[in-house]
Amino acid sequence: TASGILFHDEERNEAGTDSSLGSRLRMQWWRDAITGIYDSMDSSHSGLRQQQSSSSPDPLLNSLVASRKHNPTLRSLEQAIRTHGLTHTFLRRLMEAREVDLDVVQYERVRDVAQYGEDTVSNVLYLSLECAGVSSTQSTTS
């Protein structure tokens, strides 16, 4: 899907820049934002109403919440998650691989490059299959 590809590109760009604190914070922002989407879905499915105050005493927290609401890539990804029931595990694996990539200058073995491909590109393909209506069990057993 377009949202999955945008997310993949944004994560790749972030991981490809450097391993600075700023890059790590940005990766954490993505992890928290995506986990928040799944947490809100779990709360609504269990019948619990998630209570969010419109304003927090912490201006930094307010800024982070606002940035999530206004990020077009995240909004598109959230729509895809809700519409197609995308598996959180695939997104989590992709984020974890990108975070590891912050520390890698060059892979030492071909096996490591292959694993990186599995952890990144394969997960994007699995998410694309889910958007096309193919479940993860069908895609991994075919």
PDB file of C-alpha atoms in Angstrom:
ATOM      1  CA  THR A   1       0.000   0.000   0.000  1.00  0.00           C
ATOM      2  CA  ALA A   2       1.041   3.583  -0.409  1.00  0.00           C
ATOM      3  CA  SER A   3       1.009   4.208   3.352  1.00  0.00           C
ATOM      4  CA  GLY A   4       3.229   1.184   3.994  1.00  0.00           C
ATOM      5  CA  ILE A   5       5.696   2.328   1.356  1.00  0.00           C
ATOM      6  CA  LEU A   6       5.727   5.872   2.776  1.00  0.00           C
ATOM      7  CA  PHE A   7       6.349   4.506   6.265  1.00  0.00           C
ATOM      8  CA  HIS A   8       9.102   2.228   4.922  1.00  0.00           C
ATOM      9  CA  ASP A   9      10.748   5.189   3.149  1.00  0.00           C
ATOM     10  CA  GLU A  10      10.515   7.426   6.190  1.00  0.00           C
ATOM     11  CA  GLU A  11      11.989   4.736   8.426  1.00  0.00           C
ATOM     12  CA  ARG A  12      14.731   4.021   5.861  1.00  0.00           C
ATOM     13  CA  ASN A  13      15.618   7.699   5.579  1.00  0.00           C
ATOM     14  CA  GLU A  14      15.797   8.008   9.349  1.00  0.00           C
ATOM     15  CA  ALA A  15      17.955   4.909   9.730  1.00  0.00           C
ATOM     16  CA  GLY A  16      20.170   5.952   6.839  1.00  0.00           C
ATOM     17  CA  THR A  17      21.150   9.336   8.215  1.00  0.00           C
ATOM     18  CA  ASP A  18      23.149   8.677  11.376  1.00  0.00           C
ATOM     19  CA  SER A  19      22.969   7.062  14.783  1.00  0.00           C
ATOM     20  CA  SER A  20      22.552  10.317  16.681  1.00  0.00           C
ATOM     21  CA  LEU A  21      20.230  10.817  19.594  1.00  0.00           C
ATOM     22  CA  GLY A  22      17.863  12.703  17.284  1.00  0.00           C
ATOM     23  CA  SER A  23      17.543   9.681  14.993  1.00  0.00           C
ATOM     24  CA  ARG A  24      16.910   7.395  17.931  1.00  0.00           C
ATOM     25  CA  LEU A  25      14.266   9.745  19.312  1.00  0.00           C
ATOM     26  CA  ARG A  26      12.555   9.850  15.924  1.00  0.00           C
ATOM     27  CA  MET A  27      12.520   6.034  15.795  1.00  0.00           C
ATOM     28  CA  GLN A  28      11.035   5.992  19.300  1.00  0.00           C
ATOM     29  CA  TRP A  29       8.394   8.495  18.171  1.00  0.00           C
ATOM     30  CA  TRP A  30       7.336   6.072  15.428  1.00  0.00           C
ATOM     31  CA  ARG A  31       7.324   3.098  17.792  1.00  0.00           C
ATOM     32  CA  ASP A  32       5.178   4.957  20.332  1.00  0.00           C
ATOM     33  CA  ALA A  33       2.805   6.321  17.687  1.00  0.00           C
ATOM     34  CA  ILE A  34       2.182   2.922  16.091  1.00  0.00           C
ATOM     35  CA  THR A  35       1.845   1.177  19.438  1.00  0.00           C
ATOM     36  CA  GLY A  36      -0.675   3.872  20.392  1.00  0.00           C
ATOM     37  CA  ILE A  37      -2.766   3.057  17.327  1.00  0.00           C
ATOM     38  CA  TYR A  38      -2.893  -0.632  18.229  1.00  0.00           C
ATOM     39  CA  ASP A  39      -3.522   0.128  21.915  1.00  0.00           C
ATOM     40  CA  SER A  40      -6.471   2.358  21.028  1.00  0.00           C
ATOM     41  CA  MET A  41      -7.881  -0.393  18.809  1.00  0.00           C
ATOM     42  CA  ASP A  42      -7.501  -2.957  21.626  1.00  0.00           C
ATOM     43  CA  SER A  43      -9.251  -0.602  24.061  1.00  0.00           C
ATOM     44  CA  SER A  44     -12.161  -0.040  21.713  1.00  0.00           C
ATOM     45  CA  HIS A  45     -12.524  -3.792  21.010  1.00  0.00           C
ATOM     46  CA  SER A  46     -12.624  -4.669  24.695  1.00  0.00           C
ATOM     47  CA  GLY A  47     -15.352  -2.134  25.316  1.00  0.00           C
ATOM     48  CA  LEU A  48     -13.145   0.195  27.313  1.00  0.00           C
ATOM     49  CA  ARG A  49     -13.270   3.841  26.439  1.00  0.00           C
ATOM     50  CA  GLN A  50      -9.878   5.411  26.350  1.00  0.00           C
ATOM     51  CA  GLN A  51      -9.987   8.705  28.162  1.00  0.00           C
ATOM     52  CA  GLN A  52      -7.743  11.364  26.751  1.00  0.00           C
ATOM     53  CA  SER A  53      -7.586  14.748  28.285  1.00  0.00           C
ATOM     54  CA  SER A  54      -7.620  17.536  25.757  1.00  0.00           C
ATOM     55  CA  SER A  55      -4.753  19.272  27.476  1.00  0.00           C
ATOM     56  CA  SER A  56      -1.964  17.912  29.582  1.00  0.00           C
ATOM     57  CA  PRO A  57       0.058  20.010  32.012  1.00  0.00           C
ATOM     58  CA  ASP A  58       3.166  18.874  30.111  1.00  0.00           C
ATOM     59  CA  PRO A  59       3.671  21.021  26.969  1.00  0.00           C
ATOM     60  CA  LEU A  60       6.139  18.502  25.511  1.00  0.00           C
ATOM     61  CA  LEU A  61       3.543  15.737  25.729  1.00  0.00           C
ATOM     62  CA  ASN A  62       0.957  18.008  24.094  1.00  0.00           C
ATOM     63  CA  SER A  63       3.419  18.710  21.289  1.00  0.00           C
ATOM     64  CA  LEU A  64       4.116  15.005  20.711  1.00  0.00           C
ATOM     65  CA  VAL A  65       0.421  14.151  20.618  1.00  0.00           C
ATOM     66  CA  ALA A  66      -0.231  17.005  18.199  1.00  0.00           C
ATOM     67  CA  SER A  67       2.620  15.900  15.953  1.00  0.00           C
ATOM     68  CA  ARG A  68       1.044  12.447  15.690  1.00  0.00           C
ATOM     69  CA  LYS A  69      -2.304  13.924  14.698  1.00  0.00           C
ATOM     70  CA  HIS A  70      -0.773  16.057  11.957  1.00  0.00           C
ATOM     71  CA  ASN A  71       1.744  13.625  10.442  1.00  0.00           C
ATOM     72  CA  PRO A  72       0.286  12.628   7.047  1.00  0.00           C
ATOM     73  CA  THR A  73       2.292   9.390   6.835  1.00  0.00           C
ATOM     74  CA  LEU A  74       1.127   8.267  10.260  1.00  0.00           C
ATOM     75  CA  ARG A  75      -2.485   9.221   9.498  1.00  0.00           C
ATOM     76  CA  SER A  76      -2.360   7.214   6.272  1.00  0.00           C
ATOM     77  CA  LEU A  77      -0.743   4.266   8.047  1.00  0.00           C
ATOM     78  CA  GLU A  78      -3.394   4.390  10.772  1.00  0.00           C
ATOM     79  CA  GLN A  79      -6.116   4.275   8.130  1.00  0.00           C
ATOM     80  CA  ALA A  80      -4.468   1.222   6.545  1.00  0.00           C
ATOM     81  CA  ILE A  81      -4.094  -0.476   9.952  1.00  0.00           C
ATOM     82  CA  ARG A  82      -7.753   0.093  10.790  1.00  0.00           C
ATOM     83  CA  THR A  83      -9.092  -0.741   7.326  1.00  0.00           C
ATOM     84  CA  HIS A  84      -7.017  -3.841   6.599  1.00  0.00           C
ATOM     85  CA  GLY A  85      -6.197  -5.069  10.099  1.00  0.00           C
ATOM     86  CA  LEU A  86      -2.446  -4.904   9.500  1.00  0.00           C
ATOM     87  CA  THR A  87      -0.404  -7.133  11.794  1.00  0.00           C
ATOM     88  CA  HIS A  88       1.499  -5.172  14.430  1.00  0.00           C
ATOM     89  CA  THR A  89       4.325  -7.737  14.404  1.00  0.00           C
ATOM     90  CA  PHE A  90       5.298  -6.873  10.820  1.00  0.00           C
ATOM     91  CA  LEU A  91       5.519  -3.165  11.623  1.00  0.00           C
ATOM     92  CA  ARG A  92       7.400  -3.857  14.854  1.00  0.00           C
ATOM     93  CA  ARG A  93       9.961  -6.068  13.061  1.00  0.00           C
ATOM     94  CA  LEU A  94      10.497  -3.365  10.468  1.00  0.00           C
ATOM     95  CA  MET A  95      11.083  -0.714  13.137  1.00  0.00           C
ATOM     96  CA  GLU A  96      13.451  -2.975  15.086  1.00  0.00           C
ATOM     97  CA  ALA A  97      15.513  -3.681  11.956  1.00  0.00           C
ATOM     98  CA  ARG A  98      15.722   0.019  11.173  1.00  0.00           C
ATOM     99  CA  GLU A  99      16.858   0.774  14.706  1.00  0.00           C
ATOM    100  CA  VAL A 100      19.607  -1.857  14.502  1.00  0.00           C
ATOM    101  CA  ASP A 101      20.598  -0.293  11.189  1.00  0.00           C
ATOM    102  CA  LEU A 102      21.447   2.944  13.027  1.00  0.00           C
ATOM    103  CA  ASP A 103      24.528   1.205  14.451  1.00  0.00           C
ATOM    104  CA  VAL A 104      25.642  -0.642  11.309  1.00  0.00           C
ATOM    105  CA  VAL A 105      28.292   0.977   9.146  1.00  0.00           C
ATOM    106  CA  GLN A 106      28.701  -2.013   6.857  1.00  0.00           C
ATOM    107  CA  TYR A 107      27.485  -5.582   7.200  1.00  0.00           C
ATOM    108  CA  GLU A 108      30.304  -8.080   7.622  1.00  0.00           C
ATOM    109  CA  ARG A 109      28.579 -11.169   6.213  1.00  0.00           C
ATOM    110  CA  VAL A 110      26.187 -11.845   3.379  1.00  0.00           C
ATOM    111  CA  ARG A 111      24.020 -13.692   5.895  1.00  0.00           C
ATOM    112  CA  ASP A 112      23.580 -10.409   7.826  1.00  0.00           C
ATOM    113  CA  VAL A 113      22.519  -8.569   4.663  1.00  0.00           C
ATOM    114  CA  ALA A 114      20.012 -11.329   3.881  1.00  0.00           C
ATOM    115  CA  GLN A 115      18.597 -11.120   7.408  1.00  0.00           C
ATOM    116  CA  TYR A 116      18.290  -7.340   7.113  1.00  0.00           C
ATOM    117  CA  GLY A 117      16.350  -7.834   3.863  1.00  0.00           C
ATOM    118  CA  GLU A 118      14.080 -10.341   5.569  1.00  0.00           C
ATOM    119  CA  ASP A 119      13.479  -8.009   8.496  1.00  0.00           C
ATOM    120  CA  THR A 120      12.704  -4.980   6.318  1.00  0.00           C
ATOM    121  CA  VAL A 121      11.524  -5.694   2.786  1.00  0.00           C
ATOM    122  CA  SER A 122       9.750  -8.959   3.606  1.00  0.00           C
ATOM    123  CA  ASN A 123       7.683  -7.270   6.283  1.00  0.00           C
ATOM    124  CA  VAL A 124       6.640  -4.537   3.843  1.00  0.00           C
ATOM    125  CA  LEU A 125       5.588  -7.253   1.387  1.00  0.00           C
ATOM    126  CA  TYR A 126       3.605  -9.071   4.100  1.00  0.00           C
ATOM    127  CA  LEU A 127       1.817  -5.809   4.941  1.00  0.00           C
ATOM    128  CA  SER A 128       1.064  -5.251   1.242  1.00  0.00           C
ATOM    129  CA  LEU A 129      -0.406  -8.745   1.011  1.00  0.00           C
ATOM    130  CA  GLU A 130      -2.613  -8.017   4.007  1.00  0.00           C
ATOM    131  CA  CYS A 131      -3.896  -4.903   2.238  1.00  0.00           C
ATOM    132  CA  ALA A 132      -4.752  -7.116  -0.728  1.00  0.00           C
ATOM    133  CA  GLY A 133      -6.758  -9.414   1.546  1.00  0.00           C
ATOM    134  CA  VAL A 134      -4.174 -12.189   1.919  1.00  0.00           C
ATOM    135  CA  SER A 135      -3.689 -13.184   5.558  1.00  0.00           C
ATOM    136  CA  SER A 136      -0.248 -13.596   7.070  1.00  0.00           C
ATOM    137  CA  THR A 137      -0.791 -17.343   7.516  1.00  0.00           C
ATOM    138  CA  GLN A 138      -1.630 -17.711   3.826  1.00  0.00           C
ATOM    139  CA  SER A 139       1.417 -15.681   2.784  1.00  0.00           C
ATOM    140  CA  THR A 140       3.905 -17.588   4.943  1.00  0.00           C
ATOM    141  CA  THR A 141       2.622 -21.055   4.026  1.00  0.00           C
ATOM    142  CA  SER A 142       2.348 -20.535   0.265  1.00  0.00           C
TER     143      SER A 142
END
